[in-house]
Coordinates of C-alpha atoms in Angstrom, one line a residue:
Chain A
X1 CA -42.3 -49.1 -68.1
X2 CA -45.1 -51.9 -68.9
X3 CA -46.3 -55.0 -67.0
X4 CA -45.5 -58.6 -68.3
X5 CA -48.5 -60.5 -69.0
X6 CA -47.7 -62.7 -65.6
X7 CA -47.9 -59.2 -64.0
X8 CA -51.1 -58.2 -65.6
X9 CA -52.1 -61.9 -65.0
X10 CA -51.4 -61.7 -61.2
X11 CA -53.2 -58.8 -61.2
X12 CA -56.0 -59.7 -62.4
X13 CA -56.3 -62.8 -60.1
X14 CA -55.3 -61.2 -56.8
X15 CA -55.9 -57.2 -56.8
X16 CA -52.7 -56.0 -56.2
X17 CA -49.0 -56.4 -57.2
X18 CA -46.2 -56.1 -55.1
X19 CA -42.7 -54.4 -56.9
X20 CA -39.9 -54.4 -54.7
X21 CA -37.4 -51.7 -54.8
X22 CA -39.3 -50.0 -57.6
X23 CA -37.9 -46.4 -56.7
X24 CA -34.1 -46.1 -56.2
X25 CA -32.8 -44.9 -52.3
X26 CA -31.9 -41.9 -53.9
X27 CA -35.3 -41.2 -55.4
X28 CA -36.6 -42.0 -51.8
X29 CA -34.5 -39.3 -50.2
X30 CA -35.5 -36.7 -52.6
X31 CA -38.9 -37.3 -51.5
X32 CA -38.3 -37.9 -48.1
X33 CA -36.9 -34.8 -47.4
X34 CA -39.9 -33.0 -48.9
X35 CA -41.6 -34.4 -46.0
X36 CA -41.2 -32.2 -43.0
X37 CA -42.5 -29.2 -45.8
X38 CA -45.6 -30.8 -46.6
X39 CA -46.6 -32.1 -43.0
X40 CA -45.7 -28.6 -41.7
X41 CA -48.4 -26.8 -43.1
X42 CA -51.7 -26.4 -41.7
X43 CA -54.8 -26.9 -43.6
X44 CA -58.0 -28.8 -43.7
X45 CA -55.9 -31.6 -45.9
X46 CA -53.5 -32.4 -43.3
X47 CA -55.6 -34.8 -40.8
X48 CA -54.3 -35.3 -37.5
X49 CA -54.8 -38.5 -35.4
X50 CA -57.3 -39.0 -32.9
X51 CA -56.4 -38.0 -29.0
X52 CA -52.6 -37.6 -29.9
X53 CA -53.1 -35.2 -32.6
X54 CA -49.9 -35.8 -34.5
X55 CA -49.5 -35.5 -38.0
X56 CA -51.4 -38.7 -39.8
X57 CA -51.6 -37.9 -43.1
X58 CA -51.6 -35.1 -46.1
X59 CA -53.9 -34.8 -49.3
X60 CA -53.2 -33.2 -52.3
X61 CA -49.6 -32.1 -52.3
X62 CA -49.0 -33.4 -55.7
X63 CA -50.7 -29.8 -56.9
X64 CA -48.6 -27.8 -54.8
X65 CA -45.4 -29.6 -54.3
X66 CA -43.0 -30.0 -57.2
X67 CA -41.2 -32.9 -56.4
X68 CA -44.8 -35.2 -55.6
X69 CA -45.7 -33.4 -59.3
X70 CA -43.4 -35.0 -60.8
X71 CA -43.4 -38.5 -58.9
X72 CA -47.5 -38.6 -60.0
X73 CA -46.5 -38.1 -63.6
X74 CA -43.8 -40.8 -63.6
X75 CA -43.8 -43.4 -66.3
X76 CA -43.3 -46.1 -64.0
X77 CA -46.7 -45.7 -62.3
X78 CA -48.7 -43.7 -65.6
X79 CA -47.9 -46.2 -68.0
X80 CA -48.8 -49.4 -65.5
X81 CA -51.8 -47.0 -64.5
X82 CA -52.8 -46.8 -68.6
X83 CA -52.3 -49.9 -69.1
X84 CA -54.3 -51.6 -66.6
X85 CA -57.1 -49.6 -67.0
X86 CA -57.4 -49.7 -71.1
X87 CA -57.3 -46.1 -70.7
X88 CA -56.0 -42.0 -70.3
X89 CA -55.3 -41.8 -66.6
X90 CA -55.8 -38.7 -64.1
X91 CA -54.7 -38.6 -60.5
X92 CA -58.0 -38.9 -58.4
X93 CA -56.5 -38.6 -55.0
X94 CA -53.0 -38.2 -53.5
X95 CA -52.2 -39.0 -49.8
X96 CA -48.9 -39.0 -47.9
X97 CA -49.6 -41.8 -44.8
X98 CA -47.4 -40.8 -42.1
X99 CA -48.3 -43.5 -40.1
X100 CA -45.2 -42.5 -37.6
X101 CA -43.4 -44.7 -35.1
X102 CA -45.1 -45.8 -32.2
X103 CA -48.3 -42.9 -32.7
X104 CA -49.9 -44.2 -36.1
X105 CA -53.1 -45.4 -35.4
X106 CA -55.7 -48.3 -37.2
X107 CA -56.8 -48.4 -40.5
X108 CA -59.8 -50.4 -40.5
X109 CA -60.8 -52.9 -43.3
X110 CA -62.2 -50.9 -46.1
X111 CA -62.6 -51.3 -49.9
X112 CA -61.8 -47.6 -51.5
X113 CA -64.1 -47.8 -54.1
X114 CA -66.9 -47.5 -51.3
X115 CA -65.5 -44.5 -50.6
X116 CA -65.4 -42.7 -53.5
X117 CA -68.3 -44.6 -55.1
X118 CA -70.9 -43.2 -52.8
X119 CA -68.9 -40.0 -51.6
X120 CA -67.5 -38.6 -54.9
X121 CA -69.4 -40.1 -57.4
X122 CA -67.1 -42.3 -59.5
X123 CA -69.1 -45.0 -61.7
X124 CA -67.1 -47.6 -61.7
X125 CA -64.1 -49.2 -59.6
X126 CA -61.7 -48.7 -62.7
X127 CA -59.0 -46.7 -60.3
X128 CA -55.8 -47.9 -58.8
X129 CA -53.4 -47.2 -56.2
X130 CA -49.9 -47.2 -56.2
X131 CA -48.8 -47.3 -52.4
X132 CA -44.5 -46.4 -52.6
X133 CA -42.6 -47.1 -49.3
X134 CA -40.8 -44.3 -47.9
X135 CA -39.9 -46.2 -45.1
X136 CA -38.8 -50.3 -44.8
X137 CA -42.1 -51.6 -43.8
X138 CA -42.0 -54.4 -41.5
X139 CA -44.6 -56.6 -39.6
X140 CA -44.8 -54.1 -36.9
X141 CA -44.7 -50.8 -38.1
X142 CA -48.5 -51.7 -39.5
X143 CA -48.0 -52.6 -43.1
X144 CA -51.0 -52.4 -45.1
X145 CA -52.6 -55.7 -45.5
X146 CA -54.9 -57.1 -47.8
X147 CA -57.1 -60.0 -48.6
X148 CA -56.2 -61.5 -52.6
X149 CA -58.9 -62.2 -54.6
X150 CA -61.5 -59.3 -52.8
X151 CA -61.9 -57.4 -55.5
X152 CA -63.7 -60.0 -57.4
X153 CA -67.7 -59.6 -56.9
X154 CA -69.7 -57.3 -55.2
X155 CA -68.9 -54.8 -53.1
X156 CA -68.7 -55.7 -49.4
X157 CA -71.9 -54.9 -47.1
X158 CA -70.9 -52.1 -44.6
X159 CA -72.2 -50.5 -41.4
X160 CA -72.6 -46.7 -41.9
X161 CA -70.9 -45.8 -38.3
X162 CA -73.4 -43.5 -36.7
X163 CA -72.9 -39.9 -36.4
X164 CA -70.2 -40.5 -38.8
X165 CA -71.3 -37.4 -40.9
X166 CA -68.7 -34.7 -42.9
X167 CA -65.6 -35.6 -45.0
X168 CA -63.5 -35.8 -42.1
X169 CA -65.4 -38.9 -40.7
X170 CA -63.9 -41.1 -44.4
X171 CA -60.1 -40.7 -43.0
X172 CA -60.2 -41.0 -39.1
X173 CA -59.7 -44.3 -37.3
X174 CA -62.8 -45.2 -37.4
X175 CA -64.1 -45.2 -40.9
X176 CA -67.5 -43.7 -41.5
X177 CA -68.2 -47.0 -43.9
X178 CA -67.2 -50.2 -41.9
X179 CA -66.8 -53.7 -43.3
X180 CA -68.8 -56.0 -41.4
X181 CA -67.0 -58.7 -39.2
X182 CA -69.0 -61.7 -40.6
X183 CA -68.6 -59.7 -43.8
X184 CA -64.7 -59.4 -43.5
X185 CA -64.8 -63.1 -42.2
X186 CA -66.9 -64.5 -45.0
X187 CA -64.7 -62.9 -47.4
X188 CA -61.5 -63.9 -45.7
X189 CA -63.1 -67.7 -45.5
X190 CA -60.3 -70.6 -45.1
X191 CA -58.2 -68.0 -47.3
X192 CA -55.5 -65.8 -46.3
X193 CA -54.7 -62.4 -45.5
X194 CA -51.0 -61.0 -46.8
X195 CA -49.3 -57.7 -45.9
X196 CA -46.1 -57.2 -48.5
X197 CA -43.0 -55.9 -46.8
X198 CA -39.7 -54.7 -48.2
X199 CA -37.4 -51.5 -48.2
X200 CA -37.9 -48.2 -48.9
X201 CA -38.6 -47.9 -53.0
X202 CA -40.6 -50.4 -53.1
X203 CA -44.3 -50.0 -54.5
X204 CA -47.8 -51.8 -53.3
X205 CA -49.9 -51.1 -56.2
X206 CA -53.8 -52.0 -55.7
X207 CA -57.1 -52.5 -57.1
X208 CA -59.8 -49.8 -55.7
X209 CA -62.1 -53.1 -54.7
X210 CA -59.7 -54.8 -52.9
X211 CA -59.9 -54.7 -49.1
X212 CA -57.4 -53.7 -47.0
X213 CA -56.5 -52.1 -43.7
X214 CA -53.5 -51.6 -41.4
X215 CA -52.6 -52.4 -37.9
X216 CA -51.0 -49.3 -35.5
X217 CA -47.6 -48.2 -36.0
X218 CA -46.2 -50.6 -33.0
X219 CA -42.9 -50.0 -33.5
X220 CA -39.8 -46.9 -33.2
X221 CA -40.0 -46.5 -37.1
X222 CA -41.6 -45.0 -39.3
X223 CA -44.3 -46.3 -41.6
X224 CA -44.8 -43.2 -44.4
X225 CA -46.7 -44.4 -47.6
X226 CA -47.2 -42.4 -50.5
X227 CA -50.7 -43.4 -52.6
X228 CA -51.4 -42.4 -55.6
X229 CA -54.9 -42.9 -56.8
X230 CA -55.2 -42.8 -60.8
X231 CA -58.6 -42.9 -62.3
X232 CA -59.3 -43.6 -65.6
X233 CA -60.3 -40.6 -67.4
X234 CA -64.0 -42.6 -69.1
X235 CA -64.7 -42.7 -65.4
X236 CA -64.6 -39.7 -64.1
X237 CA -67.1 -38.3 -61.2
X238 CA -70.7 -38.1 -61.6
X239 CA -72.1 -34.9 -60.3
X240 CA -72.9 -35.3 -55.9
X241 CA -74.6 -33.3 -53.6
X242 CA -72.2 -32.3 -51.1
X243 CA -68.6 -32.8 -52.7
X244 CA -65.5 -33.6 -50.9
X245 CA -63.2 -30.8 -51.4
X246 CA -60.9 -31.4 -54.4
X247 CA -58.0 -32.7 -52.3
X248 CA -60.1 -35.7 -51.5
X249 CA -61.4 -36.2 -54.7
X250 CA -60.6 -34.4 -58.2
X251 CA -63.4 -33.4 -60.5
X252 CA -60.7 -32.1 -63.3
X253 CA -60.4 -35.4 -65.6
X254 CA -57.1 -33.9 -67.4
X255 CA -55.4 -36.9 -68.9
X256 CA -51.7 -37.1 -67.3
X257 CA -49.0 -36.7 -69.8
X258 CA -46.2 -39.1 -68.2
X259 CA -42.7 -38.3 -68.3
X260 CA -40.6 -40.1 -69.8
X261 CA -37.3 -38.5 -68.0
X262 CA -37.1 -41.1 -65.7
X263 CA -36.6 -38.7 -62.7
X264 CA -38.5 -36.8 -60.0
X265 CA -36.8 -33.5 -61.3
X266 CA -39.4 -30.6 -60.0
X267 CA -42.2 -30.4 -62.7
Chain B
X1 CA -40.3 -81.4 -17.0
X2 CA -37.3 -79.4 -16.4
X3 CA -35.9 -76.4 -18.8
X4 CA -32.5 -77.6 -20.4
X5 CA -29.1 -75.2 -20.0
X6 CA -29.1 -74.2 -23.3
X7 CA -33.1 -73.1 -22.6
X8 CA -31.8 -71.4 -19.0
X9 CA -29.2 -69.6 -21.0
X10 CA -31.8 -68.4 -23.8
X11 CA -34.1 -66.9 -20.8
X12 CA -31.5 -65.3 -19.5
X13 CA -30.4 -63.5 -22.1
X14 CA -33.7 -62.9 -24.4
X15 CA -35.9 -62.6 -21.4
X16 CA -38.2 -65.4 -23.0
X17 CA -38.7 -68.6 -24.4
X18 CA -41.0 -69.7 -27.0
X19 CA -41.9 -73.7 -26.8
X20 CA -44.4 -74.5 -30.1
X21 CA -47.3 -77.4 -29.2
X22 CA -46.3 -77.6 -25.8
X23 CA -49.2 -78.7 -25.1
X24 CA -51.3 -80.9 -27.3
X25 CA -54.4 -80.2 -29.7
X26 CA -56.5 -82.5 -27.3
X27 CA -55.4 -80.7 -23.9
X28 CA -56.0 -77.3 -26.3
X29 CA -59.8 -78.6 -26.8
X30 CA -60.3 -79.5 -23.3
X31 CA -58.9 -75.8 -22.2
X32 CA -61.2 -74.1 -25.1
X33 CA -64.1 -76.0 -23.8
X34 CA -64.3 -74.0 -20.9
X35 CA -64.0 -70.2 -22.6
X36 CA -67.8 -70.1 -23.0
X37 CA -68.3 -70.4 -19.4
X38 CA -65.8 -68.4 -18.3
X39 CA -66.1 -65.9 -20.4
X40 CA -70.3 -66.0 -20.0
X41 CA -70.5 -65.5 -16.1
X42 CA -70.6 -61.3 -15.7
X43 CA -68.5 -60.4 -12.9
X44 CA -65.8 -57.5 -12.1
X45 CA -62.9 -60.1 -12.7
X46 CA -64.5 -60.2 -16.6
X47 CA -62.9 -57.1 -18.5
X48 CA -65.1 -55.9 -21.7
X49 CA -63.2 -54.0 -24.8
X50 CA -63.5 -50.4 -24.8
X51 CA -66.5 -48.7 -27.1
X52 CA -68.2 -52.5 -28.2
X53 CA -68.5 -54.0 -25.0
X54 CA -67.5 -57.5 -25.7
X55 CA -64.9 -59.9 -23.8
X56 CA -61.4 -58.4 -23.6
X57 CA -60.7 -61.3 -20.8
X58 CA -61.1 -62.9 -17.4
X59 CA -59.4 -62.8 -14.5
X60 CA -58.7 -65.3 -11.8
X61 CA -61.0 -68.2 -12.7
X62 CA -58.2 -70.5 -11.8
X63 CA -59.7 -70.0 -8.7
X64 CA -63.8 -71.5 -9.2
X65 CA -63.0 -73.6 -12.6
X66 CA -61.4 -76.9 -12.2
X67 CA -59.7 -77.3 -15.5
X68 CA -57.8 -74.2 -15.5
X69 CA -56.9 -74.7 -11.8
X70 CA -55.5 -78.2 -12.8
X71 CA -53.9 -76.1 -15.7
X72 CA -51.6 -73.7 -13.1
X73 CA -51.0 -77.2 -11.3
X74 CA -48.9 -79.0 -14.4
X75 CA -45.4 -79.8 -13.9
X76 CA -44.7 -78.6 -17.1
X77 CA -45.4 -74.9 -16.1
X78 CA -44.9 -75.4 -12.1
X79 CA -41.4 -77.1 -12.5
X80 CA -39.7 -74.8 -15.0
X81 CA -41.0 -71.7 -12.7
X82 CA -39.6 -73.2 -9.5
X83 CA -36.1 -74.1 -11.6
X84 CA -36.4 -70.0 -12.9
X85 CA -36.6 -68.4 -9.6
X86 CA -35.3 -70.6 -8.0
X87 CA -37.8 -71.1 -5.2
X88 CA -41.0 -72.5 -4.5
X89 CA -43.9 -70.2 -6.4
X90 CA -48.0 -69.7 -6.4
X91 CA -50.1 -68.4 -8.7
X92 CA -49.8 -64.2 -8.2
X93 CA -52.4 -63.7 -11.7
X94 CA -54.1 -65.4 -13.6
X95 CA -55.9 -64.2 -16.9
X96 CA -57.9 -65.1 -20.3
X97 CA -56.9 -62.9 -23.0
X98 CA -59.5 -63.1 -25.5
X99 CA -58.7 -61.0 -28.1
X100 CA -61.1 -62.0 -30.0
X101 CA -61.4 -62.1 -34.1
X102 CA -61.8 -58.5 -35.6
X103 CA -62.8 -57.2 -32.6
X104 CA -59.8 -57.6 -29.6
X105 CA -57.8 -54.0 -29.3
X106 CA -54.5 -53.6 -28.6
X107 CA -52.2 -53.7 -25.7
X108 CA -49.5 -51.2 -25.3
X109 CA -46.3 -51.5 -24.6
X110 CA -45.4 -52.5 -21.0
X111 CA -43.5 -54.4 -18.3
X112 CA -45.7 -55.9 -16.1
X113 CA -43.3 -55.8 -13.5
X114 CA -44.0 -51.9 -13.3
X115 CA -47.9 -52.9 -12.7
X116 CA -47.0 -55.6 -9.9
X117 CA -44.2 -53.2 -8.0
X118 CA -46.2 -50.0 -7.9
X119 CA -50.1 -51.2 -7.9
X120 CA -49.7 -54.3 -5.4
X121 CA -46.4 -54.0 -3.7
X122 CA -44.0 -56.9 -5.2
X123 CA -40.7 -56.5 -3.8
X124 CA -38.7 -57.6 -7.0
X125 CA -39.0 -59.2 -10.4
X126 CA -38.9 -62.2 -9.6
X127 CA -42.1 -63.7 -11.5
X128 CA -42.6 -64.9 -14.5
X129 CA -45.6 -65.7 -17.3
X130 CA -46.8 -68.8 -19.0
X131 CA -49.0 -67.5 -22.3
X132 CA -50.5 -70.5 -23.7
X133 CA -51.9 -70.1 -27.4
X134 CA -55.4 -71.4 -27.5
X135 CA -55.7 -70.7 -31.0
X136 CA -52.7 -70.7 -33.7
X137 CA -51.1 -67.1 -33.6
X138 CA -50.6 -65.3 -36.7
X139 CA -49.0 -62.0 -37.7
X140 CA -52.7 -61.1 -38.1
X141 CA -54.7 -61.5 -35.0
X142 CA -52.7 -59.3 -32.6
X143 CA -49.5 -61.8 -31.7
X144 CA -47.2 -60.9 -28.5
X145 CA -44.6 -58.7 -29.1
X146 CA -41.0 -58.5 -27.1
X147 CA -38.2 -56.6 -27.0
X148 CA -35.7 -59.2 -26.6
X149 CA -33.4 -58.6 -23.7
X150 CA -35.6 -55.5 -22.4
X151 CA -35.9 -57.9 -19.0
X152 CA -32.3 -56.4 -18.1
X153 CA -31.2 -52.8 -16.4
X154 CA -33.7 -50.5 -15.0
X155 CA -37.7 -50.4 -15.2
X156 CA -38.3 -48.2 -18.2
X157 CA -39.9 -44.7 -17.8
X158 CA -43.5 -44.0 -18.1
X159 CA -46.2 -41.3 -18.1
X160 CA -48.8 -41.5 -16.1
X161 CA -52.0 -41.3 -18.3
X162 CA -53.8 -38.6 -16.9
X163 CA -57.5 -39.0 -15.5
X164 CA -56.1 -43.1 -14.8
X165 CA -57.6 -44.1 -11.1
X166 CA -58.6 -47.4 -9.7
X167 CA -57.4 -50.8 -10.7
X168 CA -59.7 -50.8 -14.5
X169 CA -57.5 -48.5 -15.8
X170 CA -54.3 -51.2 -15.6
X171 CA -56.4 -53.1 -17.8
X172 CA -57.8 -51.1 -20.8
X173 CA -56.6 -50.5 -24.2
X174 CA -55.2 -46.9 -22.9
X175 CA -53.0 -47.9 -19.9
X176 CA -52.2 -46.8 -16.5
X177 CA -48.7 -46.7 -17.5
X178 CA -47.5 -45.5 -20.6
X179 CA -44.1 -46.3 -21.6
X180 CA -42.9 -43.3 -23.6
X181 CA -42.0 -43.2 -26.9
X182 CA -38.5 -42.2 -26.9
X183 CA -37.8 -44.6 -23.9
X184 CA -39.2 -47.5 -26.1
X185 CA -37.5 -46.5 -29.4
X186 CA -33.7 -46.0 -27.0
X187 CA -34.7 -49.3 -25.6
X188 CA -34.9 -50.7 -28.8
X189 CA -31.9 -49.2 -30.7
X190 CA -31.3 -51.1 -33.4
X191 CA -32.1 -53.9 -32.2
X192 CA -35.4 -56.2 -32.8
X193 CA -39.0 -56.7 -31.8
X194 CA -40.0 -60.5 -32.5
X195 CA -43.4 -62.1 -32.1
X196 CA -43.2 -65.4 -31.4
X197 CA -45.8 -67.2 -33.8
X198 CA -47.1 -70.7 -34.1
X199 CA -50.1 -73.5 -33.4
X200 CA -52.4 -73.5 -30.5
X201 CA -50.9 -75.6 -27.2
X202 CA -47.8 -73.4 -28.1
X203 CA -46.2 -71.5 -24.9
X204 CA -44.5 -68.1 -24.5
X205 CA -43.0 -68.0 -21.1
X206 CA -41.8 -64.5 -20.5
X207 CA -39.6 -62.5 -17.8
X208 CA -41.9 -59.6 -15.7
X209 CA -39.8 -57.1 -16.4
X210 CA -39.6 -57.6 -20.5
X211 CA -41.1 -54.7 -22.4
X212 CA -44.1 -56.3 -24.2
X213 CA -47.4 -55.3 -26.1
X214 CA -50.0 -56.7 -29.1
X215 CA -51.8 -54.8 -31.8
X216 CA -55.5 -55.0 -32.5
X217 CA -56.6 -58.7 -34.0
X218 CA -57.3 -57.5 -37.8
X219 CA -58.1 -61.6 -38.5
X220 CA -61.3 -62.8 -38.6
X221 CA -59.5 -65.5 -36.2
X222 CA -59.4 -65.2 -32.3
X223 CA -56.5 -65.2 -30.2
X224 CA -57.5 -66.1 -27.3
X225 CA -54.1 -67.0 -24.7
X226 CA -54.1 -67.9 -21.2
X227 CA -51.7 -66.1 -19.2
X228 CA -50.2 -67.8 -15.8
X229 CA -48.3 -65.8 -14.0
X230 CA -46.1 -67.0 -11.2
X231 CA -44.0 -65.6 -8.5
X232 CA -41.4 -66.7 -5.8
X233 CA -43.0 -67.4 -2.5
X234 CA -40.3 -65.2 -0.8
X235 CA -41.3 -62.7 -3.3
X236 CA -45.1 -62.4 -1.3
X237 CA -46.8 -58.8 -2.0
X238 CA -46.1 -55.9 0.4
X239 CA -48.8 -54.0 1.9
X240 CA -50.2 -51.1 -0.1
X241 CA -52.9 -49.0 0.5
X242 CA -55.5 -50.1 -1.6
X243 CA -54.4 -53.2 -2.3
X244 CA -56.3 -54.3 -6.1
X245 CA -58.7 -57.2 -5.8
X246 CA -57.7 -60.6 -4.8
X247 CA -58.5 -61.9 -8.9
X248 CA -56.0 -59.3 -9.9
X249 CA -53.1 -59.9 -7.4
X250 CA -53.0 -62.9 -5.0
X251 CA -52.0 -62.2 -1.5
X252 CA -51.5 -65.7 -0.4
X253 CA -48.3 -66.8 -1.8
X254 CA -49.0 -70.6 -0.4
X255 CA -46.4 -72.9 -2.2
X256 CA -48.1 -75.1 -5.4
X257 CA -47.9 -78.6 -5.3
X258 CA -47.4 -79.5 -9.0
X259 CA -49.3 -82.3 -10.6
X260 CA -47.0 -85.1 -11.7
X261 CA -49.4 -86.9 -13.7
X262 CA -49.2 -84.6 -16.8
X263 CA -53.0 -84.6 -17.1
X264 CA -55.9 -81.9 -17.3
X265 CA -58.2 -83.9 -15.2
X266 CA -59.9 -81.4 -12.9
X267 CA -58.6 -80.7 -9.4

């Protein structure tokens, strides 16, 4: 349920770390087949993609669906989670990707910490992601990418998109915050870009600082991502002017007591 | 000059052939010398990206620029044509893709043949396309994708995009001719998209009727490819009633002479 010290190392050095096949198949069907529930149900935290207006993605679930309350309280992201961050943990934002075959749109270049820096109010980038596959992810069913070593230094200038005004304009195709292309490419540099693939199970976990995007869904699979933001509980949210609804972003700093049953059992 | 058996075979079956630095990092320069000129003179042949304006690519300029019309003259791309189909050929389109770092947008899936039958009247698909790299492609910046062996059976159905008159909209981002979702994912099967990858002066020379498509460049590098499509001569267009513009669709199917001495030197 802990990191080595090459993991924390690698970590440290490259903002993300890659674990392949962390959750079994079965685990995977268990919370696949939640899946047609939560993107059935209309409501403001189930956003839709531009023109097609298919499912893209769900917020918040983990509050009202047992089985994604008990993956958010699983040891094997809550202790990682403590551990990286030196501290109590809380779950800052949940999202369900869909990301689906052939419809999934762009996710442009973004750092998340921009996001929830200047729209929620968090202090410092001391959050993490853990993104876990539901699906293989391949090179064309637009796996997340990422540039190593981004979340190092400042925070990447941005162009506020204009008109881009309202919650709903931080989760559309075209982000209200966007990276700048001499930005991206002064960032980027001679270095690389890498975008980890595997099967189902297997967990992208990822520093809040580190950019990242994904391509379209090109392909007649699937791409469906589960993130789980956790947020150390020192740094929780100053006080905004307009908050985003709690979905997007929760104000209740309640550190999470892990479970130690190592199974997604309904909390 | 000439494609081997075991390359005829390969064609035949995949419906394309990839052939890495078939052309050489000086002839790459030579060609990449030319992009700011053809890519600076404003004309209808010059296609911008949807919403930022900029260079999605150029059309026809084999026609005024004397290094890309010595280009469609090598024997090393008018020989293998004439051995394919069997047949004298001419240049039926010629275009510059630029997709251009951070910026370039995608390209659905399609066959061109589909384009070539309906909107100018080409009898069969019996034409064929030269894409020469003119920067190194990367699983980043937008490579080709193919559905290997897609090139057999019938065309593949497609929805007509509603609102889609007039010859721009075979060329935008949203195209003419959308090849439905569940046609592309039965096409598919089980089977396997690949994109070929590799250095500039590589080649990807692919059948007309093989289902095809990019994503968006998410690099901060370009990927610019020049794409030389050839057709038999006994394959001349048909009449139609509004024939798209001569850049777009040549209507002289006057038999190339190709240039034995392998050189770019302008015609």
């Amino acid at each position: 349920m802990r990191l080595t010290d090459r993991q924390l190392h690698e970590y440290e050095r490259d903002g993300f770390l890659f674990l392949p096949e962390y959750f079994s198949a079965d685990e995977v069907a268990l919370l696949r087949a939640e899946l047609p529930t939560v993107f059935g149900i209309d409501s403001p935290a189930l956003i839709r993609e531009t023109g097609s207006g298919v499912v893209r993605g769900v917020h918040g679930v983990h509050e009202s669906n047992p089985v994604f309350a008990a993956l958010v309280r699983q040891a094997r992201m809550v202790e990682p989670a403590r551990q990286l961050l030196d501290d109590d943990v809380y779950v800052h934002q949940f999202k369900i990707n869909a990301k689906l075959a052939l419809i999934g749109d762009v996710w442009e270049w973004h750092q998340d910490f921009r996001f929830w820096h200047e729209e929620d109010g968090m202090p410092e980038p001391r959050a993490l992601t853990f993104g876990l596959f539901l699906d293989e992810v391949d090179e064309f069913n637009g796996p997340l990418m990422l540039v190593p070593g981004s979340h190092h230094g400042e925070l990447a200038e941005v162009s506020r998109q204009p008109g881009a005004e309202g919650w709903a304009s931080t989760l559309t195709s075209s982000l209200k915050y966007q990276v700048r292309a001499e930005t991206l490419a002064r960032t980027i540099g001679d270095g690389s870009i890498v975008a980890p693939k595997g099967p189902a199970g297997s967990v992208l976990l990822f520093h809040s600082k580190i950019l990242h995007g994904s391509a379209p869904n090109m392909s007649p699979r699937n791409r469906t991502i589960v993130l789980t933001t956790y947020n150390s509980v020192s740094n929780a949210l100053a006080d905004v002017p307009e908050p985003r609804p709690e979905f997007l972003a929760s104000r209740r700093p309640v550190p999470l007591v892990s479970r130690t049953a190592d199974d997604l059992a309904p909390v």
